[in-house]
Amino acid sequence: MDIRSFSLAFFDRSIDNARFAPGVTPLTLACEKDLYEIVDMLVQKGHAIPRPHKISCTCLECSNGRKYDLLKFSLFRINTYKGIASRAYLSIASEDAMLTAFKLSRELQRLSCKEPEFKPEYLSLELLSQEFAFELLGMCRNQSEVTAVLNDLGDSEEEEEELDSQAFEEGIPNLARLRLAVNYNQKRFVAHPICQQVLSSIWCGNLLGWRGSNTLWKFFVSCSIFLTMPLLCLVYWIAPKSRIPVIKFLLHSASYLWFLIFLLVESLFLEHKHHIFLGRNQTVWENSLHMIWVAGFFWYECKELWIEGLHSYLLDLWNYLDIVILSLYLASFALRVLVAGRGHLHCLDAPSSPECYYFTRAGRHEWQPEDPQFVAEVLFAVTSMLSFTRLAYILPAHESLGTLQISIGKMIDDMIRFMFILMIILTAFLCGLNNTYVYYQESQRLGNFNETFQFLFWTMFGMEEYSVVDMPQYALVEFVGRALYGIFTIVMVIVLLNMLIAMITNSFQKIEDDADVEWKFARSKLYLSYFREGLTLPVPFNVIPTPKSLFYSVRGIFRFVCCSKPKRQQDYPPIPTIVSSLSVCRPSPRESYLGSEAALSSGLCSPGVRCKQLLFQSCPGISRGQGLPRIPSA
């Protein structure tokens, strides 16, 4: 029977009463039903599911599809992705099914945003691809297979170069597949018990007693590290190989806590020595000693940008907060230096000039409103507040605090979107009330744009009196003002604020329903950030060059001069039973055990590791630790 001609006749698009939806072919239908045997047979016959074009594609086929039948064009795309996202097609037609599932999940997530009309369908397929990778990882039977899976990068050269530039510390496995899962936002895969067990074992290192110990003991160790941080930094400076990720995390956290304590002490000093800061008689360094830490933070961010690359650096939202904090600190310090420098220059030229007096001896009440020192003090106050919020970065290390931190972040995201609607309504009532009272001088608060805005803003929190809108001598204006103010109170206070509370409650409940996955994914990102090579010495000790950094600098200069850039070797131990790089032959994954034996006996390929993998796939009863069965013909 001519299967091809039968298929063309059965799915002829000229037939109006077709039995199947657009895009449903025999292979797609078999994939949707997860019929592995039929999918395997069709793939062996050369059938494949072509990937749909991009949404923004402007080729002739896509243009005609949108022009003549947009619904049919969209259904064709959805039905095609239903076949591609099936377990049968991913297992049989993909060389690396897990990596294909990662990429397909991200592609479907993007399509759900670009085609919101079919968002539920795309999200269900995206969940299906994530579940496939999750279940595939659960098939690992021993530590050797887990190591082989999590350290495998795949065939993507671009991703390989990006991950090689973010190398881990010596002795820590590369975990390339796990890092790809984090980049592709595969939360279920990352939160898998196997991944979490690997991460926890690397995180604790040689501190075997850290895992499973009670909270009191961990708190005691953390306090000890907090108090002995300078001594531990000296130990690392002398012996740079003695490092454990959890100790590295505790050292950095202790350094940041010392920085926050120093900010508090500096604020208390400003309060008790208030008379010093009434004029310009203080030096630049009297209230700028925190710049020692800021210099260390600046150098840390520069090294992090160099190690990760600009693209990976900008993907982390915490780095944006770091950039803002450092910029404000540096701007505040630069303005203080500007005031001191201008005073010094003016006094050199003319010691008795008004400019010399203004920048050296003038009191605070004599300063201009836009004085640089005013701006510097305001910037320092705002940055001090942001510095304390940056402490939330370490909260995912604890389960309860990490879940709360994730919930707060989601609530802030909801509030930002809600503020758009809030500002529209607030601006509408602001213009209405202001235009109502602007013609009358009898109103003390309303009729001025700034005062009206403050009045409406504080009304939302119940801190204003309704009598402000009263104007007895103008009855019509008073009636309209009271009506607008009443409607504003109902809409803003009763409706919108309660809607915001409901949105925040809904977001919190979503995080709580999936709290374990969300927390483990956030914790994994925190763990991976401390596995990286370098950035070990905490701030501000990182500004001191170490012998290791000097050695690396000399070696880098030597390699640059000699034009020698050897490829970095993977640091994880080799897997004796799964070494894909030693593959000599590449038979089809669908070959049976007899087919592999025939290929070996006929001399078509040498008995390489790829054939061993086929034997394991064909005979589930053969364990990788038992070796291969004897094949006489080979």
XYZ file of C-alpha atoms in Angstrom, residues 114-504:
391
model
C 2.897 36.572 22.101
C -0.422 34.801 21.485
C -2.486 35.511 24.605
C -5.625 34.182 22.898
C -4.260 30.641 23.228
C -2.279 31.175 26.408
C -3.850 28.267 28.375
C -3.000 25.795 25.590
C 0.625 26.944 25.383
C 1.054 26.920 29.172
C -0.320 23.380 29.408
C 2.213 22.227 26.791
C 4.955 24.109 28.612
C 4.051 22.285 31.826
C 4.091 18.997 29.936
C 7.640 19.579 28.678
C 8.807 20.528 32.178
C 7.258 17.360 33.602
C 9.026 15.279 30.947
C 12.469 16.589 31.957
C 11.557 16.146 35.617
C 10.545 12.505 35.118
C 13.557 11.820 32.924
C 15.922 12.888 35.686
C 14.057 10.639 38.123
C 15.107 7.593 36.087
C 18.717 7.871 37.284
C 19.587 4.784 39.319
C 22.968 5.629 40.851
C 25.359 8.486 41.512
C 27.342 7.793 38.348
C 24.324 8.399 36.131
C 23.356 11.503 38.098
C 26.845 12.939 37.630
C 26.790 12.151 33.906
C 23.405 13.802 33.411
C 24.004 16.968 35.447
C 27.487 17.560 34.012
C 26.423 17.113 30.385
C 26.148 20.358 28.461
C 24.964 19.132 25.085
C 26.001 20.217 21.604
C 25.398 23.961 21.942
C 28.733 25.723 21.387
C 27.378 29.144 22.368
C 26.101 27.867 25.709
C 29.321 25.932 26.235
C 31.419 29.091 25.858
C 29.098 31.013 28.198
C 29.256 28.352 30.918
C 33.007 27.873 30.515
C 33.473 31.574 31.224
C 31.588 31.044 34.509
C 33.814 28.232 35.773
C 33.386 26.804 39.232
C 35.959 26.421 41.962
C 38.500 23.650 41.612
C 37.080 20.320 42.782
C 33.430 21.324 42.228
C 31.592 19.554 39.368
C 30.685 21.709 36.421
C 26.908 21.003 36.717
C 26.396 22.336 33.196
C 22.969 20.728 32.725
C 21.737 22.016 36.068
C 22.923 25.547 35.269
C 21.140 25.352 31.911
C 17.992 24.357 33.766
C 18.330 27.466 35.936
C 18.861 29.646 32.856
C 15.777 28.115 31.192
C 13.749 28.622 34.402
C 13.011 24.912 34.834
C 11.870 25.133 38.443
C 10.509 21.604 38.715
C 13.734 20.108 37.371
C 15.953 22.179 39.673
C 13.777 21.364 42.685
C 14.056 17.628 41.995
C 15.374 15.723 45.030
C 18.329 14.465 42.998
C 19.446 18.000 42.070
C 18.922 19.242 45.600
C 20.925 16.364 47.043
C 23.848 17.092 44.705
C 23.748 20.817 45.483
C 23.553 20.244 49.240
C 26.495 17.847 49.220
C 28.637 20.337 47.288
C 27.429 23.231 49.447
C 28.560 21.612 52.692
C 31.783 20.152 51.279
C 33.886 18.613 54.003
C 31.617 19.990 56.741
C 29.634 16.786 57.000
C 28.204 17.824 60.348
C 26.561 20.922 58.834
C 23.860 18.939 57.037
C 21.250 17.743 59.441
C 22.506 19.727 62.407
C 20.035 21.740 64.465
C 19.460 25.451 64.080
C 21.154 26.310 67.383
C 24.431 24.743 66.282
C 24.319 26.516 62.908
C 23.638 29.815 64.674
C 26.635 29.256 66.951
C 28.930 28.516 63.991
C 27.618 31.567 62.106
C 28.280 33.832 65.100
C 31.786 32.407 65.433
C 32.506 33.137 61.780
C 31.002 36.614 62.184
C 33.358 37.426 65.049
C 36.480 35.807 63.541
C 35.984 37.023 59.969
C 39.308 38.917 59.700
C 41.240 35.871 60.945
C 39.488 33.560 58.475
C 40.207 35.987 55.642
C 43.872 35.904 56.614
C 43.808 32.099 56.544
C 42.383 32.134 53.041
C 44.904 34.747 51.951
C 47.680 32.356 53.016
C 46.007 29.097 51.897
C 43.618 29.915 49.034
C 42.700 26.249 48.429
C 41.004 25.839 51.812
C 37.511 26.997 50.872
C 34.018 25.529 51.210
C 30.921 27.152 49.599
C 28.996 27.401 52.868
C 31.995 29.045 54.588
C 32.321 31.414 51.634
C 28.636 32.313 51.982
C 28.938 32.899 55.740
C 32.039 35.068 55.262
C 30.319 37.299 52.701
C 27.193 37.526 54.853
C 29.286 38.434 57.904
C 31.094 41.117 55.911
C 27.816 42.673 54.819
C 26.454 42.576 58.376
C 29.570 44.393 59.587
C 28.961 47.001 56.890
C 25.375 47.539 58.056
C 26.527 47.767 61.671
C 29.082 50.351 60.610
C 26.313 52.381 58.931
C 24.294 52.305 62.152
C 27.312 53.392 64.203
C 27.947 56.212 61.746
C 24.330 57.378 62.108
C 24.644 57.338 65.899
C 27.878 59.332 65.622
C 26.095 61.945 63.509
C 23.394 62.185 66.159
C 25.725 62.643 69.152
C 28.192 64.922 67.321
C 25.513 67.083 65.760
C 27.383 70.335 66.408
C 30.238 69.259 64.122
C 27.931 69.099 61.127
C 26.276 72.488 61.528
C 28.810 73.978 59.142
C 31.569 72.890 56.816
C 34.226 72.458 59.477
C 34.213 68.647 59.188
C 36.560 66.834 56.820
C 35.515 64.628 53.935
C 36.496 61.416 55.767
C 34.612 62.086 59.001
C 31.338 60.851 57.502
C 32.724 58.896 54.546
C 34.572 56.008 56.199
C 31.957 53.650 54.770
C 33.637 54.247 51.412
C 36.179 51.562 52.391
C 33.403 48.989 52.032
C 32.025 50.753 48.961
C 35.407 50.455 47.248
C 35.358 46.729 48.004
C 31.811 46.398 46.656
C 32.800 48.255 43.502
C 35.745 45.932 42.895
C 33.539 42.907 43.631
C 30.964 43.981 41.028
C 33.698 44.619 38.465
C 35.092 41.109 38.950
C 31.612 39.591 38.860
C 30.883 41.385 35.583
C 34.194 40.121 34.178
C 33.538 36.517 35.242
C 29.875 36.235 34.230
C 29.808 38.464 31.190
C 27.464 41.368 30.557
C 24.498 39.257 29.408
C 24.460 36.914 32.412
C 25.193 39.790 34.780
C 22.164 41.765 33.632
C 19.847 38.762 33.920
C 20.093 38.900 37.716
C 17.780 41.587 39.105
C 19.849 41.891 42.287
C 22.696 43.280 40.192
C 20.519 46.233 39.187
C 20.045 47.065 42.860
C 23.811 46.782 43.371
C 24.416 49.195 40.504
C 21.964 51.719 41.971
C 23.451 51.472 45.473
C 27.036 51.828 44.265
C 26.126 54.728 41.972
C 24.433 56.631 44.794
C 27.297 56.014 47.206
C 29.867 57.157 44.652
C 27.759 60.207 43.722
C 27.411 61.182 47.389
C 31.147 60.871 47.971
C 31.954 62.751 44.743
C 29.771 65.681 45.821
C 31.541 65.879 49.193
C 34.888 65.884 47.438
C 33.573 68.571 45.073
C 32.666 70.857 47.988
C 36.057 70.349 49.643
C 37.907 70.829 46.357
C 36.088 74.034 45.429
C 36.679 75.457 48.890
C 40.378 74.644 48.659
C 40.732 76.218 45.210
C 38.803 79.390 46.086
C 40.840 79.908 49.251
C 44.083 79.494 47.329
C 43.100 82.208 44.858
C 41.406 84.646 47.265
C 41.244 83.716 50.970
C 38.898 86.610 51.757
C 36.467 86.041 48.884
C 32.777 85.171 49.528
C 33.237 81.869 47.690
C 36.022 80.826 50.075
C 33.836 81.694 53.055
C 30.814 79.888 51.589
C 32.623 76.603 50.892
C 34.719 76.544 54.096
C 33.063 78.411 56.997
C 29.403 79.134 56.114
C 26.748 77.710 58.415
C 24.104 75.300 57.250
C 21.405 77.968 57.321
C 23.446 80.019 54.817
C 23.689 77.296 52.200
C 21.764 77.478 48.962
C 18.902 74.972 48.429
C 20.816 73.194 45.660
C 24.072 73.026 47.625
C 26.107 69.886 46.728
C 26.411 68.890 50.373
C 22.625 68.893 50.761
C 22.342 66.578 47.766
C 25.145 64.349 49.080
C 23.464 63.934 52.463
C 20.106 63.069 50.878
C 21.736 60.526 48.558
C 23.549 58.949 51.495
C 20.292 58.650 53.460
C 18.477 56.956 50.566
C 21.393 54.624 49.873
C 21.600 53.585 53.524
C 17.986 52.472 53.325
C 18.624 50.515 50.104
C 21.678 48.870 51.664
C 19.502 47.238 54.310
C 17.051 45.965 51.702
C 19.976 44.285 49.916
C 20.264 41.965 52.911
C 17.231 40.073 51.572
C 19.553 38.392 49.045
C 20.740 35.849 51.633
C 17.255 34.936 52.913
C 16.690 31.984 50.492
C 19.307 30.054 52.481
C 16.575 29.504 55.104
C 13.324 27.801 54.137
C 10.829 30.017 55.997
C 12.627 33.301 55.332
C 13.240 32.364 51.711
C 9.554 31.688 51.090
C 8.632 35.037 52.631
C 11.231 36.824 50.526
C 9.817 35.272 47.343
C 6.281 36.220 48.386
C 7.302 39.821 49.085
C 8.982 40.052 45.695
C 5.814 38.837 43.975
C 3.726 41.307 45.985
C 5.970 44.186 44.946
C 5.516 43.124 41.327
C 1.737 43.213 41.774
C 1.921 46.632 43.405
C 3.944 48.064 40.533
C 1.314 46.923 38.030
C -1.471 48.139 40.293
C 0.134 51.589 40.598
C -0.572 52.230 36.925
C -4.348 52.005 37.475
C -4.036 53.897 40.754
C -2.251 56.835 39.154
C -4.815 57.089 36.352
C -7.719 57.407 38.798
C -5.778 59.677 41.145
C -4.843 61.997 38.274
C -8.461 62.105 37.073
C -9.837 63.231 40.457
C -6.856 65.546 40.944
C -7.694 67.453 37.771
C -11.417 67.511 38.616
C -11.039 68.892 42.154
C -8.285 71.301 41.196
C -10.305 72.749 38.299
C -13.345 73.081 40.574
C -11.600 75.173 43.270
C -8.914 76.968 41.266
C -11.137 80.031 40.684
C -11.822 80.668 44.369
C -9.349 82.108 46.841
C -11.538 81.119 49.802
C -10.272 77.528 49.626
C -6.966 77.242 51.503
C -5.972 73.702 50.480
C -7.651 73.092 47.142
C -7.085 75.010 43.919
C -3.324 74.452 44.051
C -2.059 71.444 42.146
C 0.558 70.423 44.712
C -1.742 70.887 47.708
C -4.614 69.058 46.017
C -2.348 66.090 45.253
C -1.198 65.879 48.876
C -4.803 66.135 50.071
C -5.980 63.256 47.857
C -2.921 61.134 48.601
C -3.303 61.290 52.360
C -7.060 60.782 52.017
C -6.354 57.222 50.874
C -4.904 56.503 54.322
C -7.645 58.330 56.246
C -5.414 61.205 57.386
C -7.426 64.149 56.001
C -10.665 65.891 57.089
C -13.604 65.979 54.682
C -14.371 69.566 55.744
C -11.578 70.812 53.455
C -13.954 70.657 50.479
C -16.614 72.792 52.193
C -17.332 76.247 50.764
C -20.753 77.487 52.121
C -20.799 80.722 50.138
C -20.764 78.810 46.833
C -23.373 76.071 47.083
C -22.928 74.602 43.594
C -19.145 74.395 43.897
C -19.472 72.861 47.364
C -21.951 70.257 46.063
C -19.701 69.266 43.157
C -16.616 69.171 45.398
C -18.329 66.967 47.972
C -19.622 64.669 45.231
C -16.164 64.271 43.649
C -14.537 63.765 47.034
C -17.120 61.154 48.026
C -16.781 59.240 44.774
C -12.985 59.360 45.135
C -13.216 57.926 48.650
C -15.487 55.106 47.511
C -13.452 54.197 44.425
C -9.980 54.593 45.917
C -10.358 53.578 49.547
C -13.105 50.990 49.372
C -12.649 49.452 45.927
C -9.057 49.812 44.761
C -7.234 49.375 48.065
C -9.262 46.258 48.838
C -8.558 45.017 45.330
C -4.831 45.483 46.004
C -5.132 43.511 49.237
C -6.915 40.730 47.333
C -4.185 40.669 44.665
C -1.458 40.471 47.299
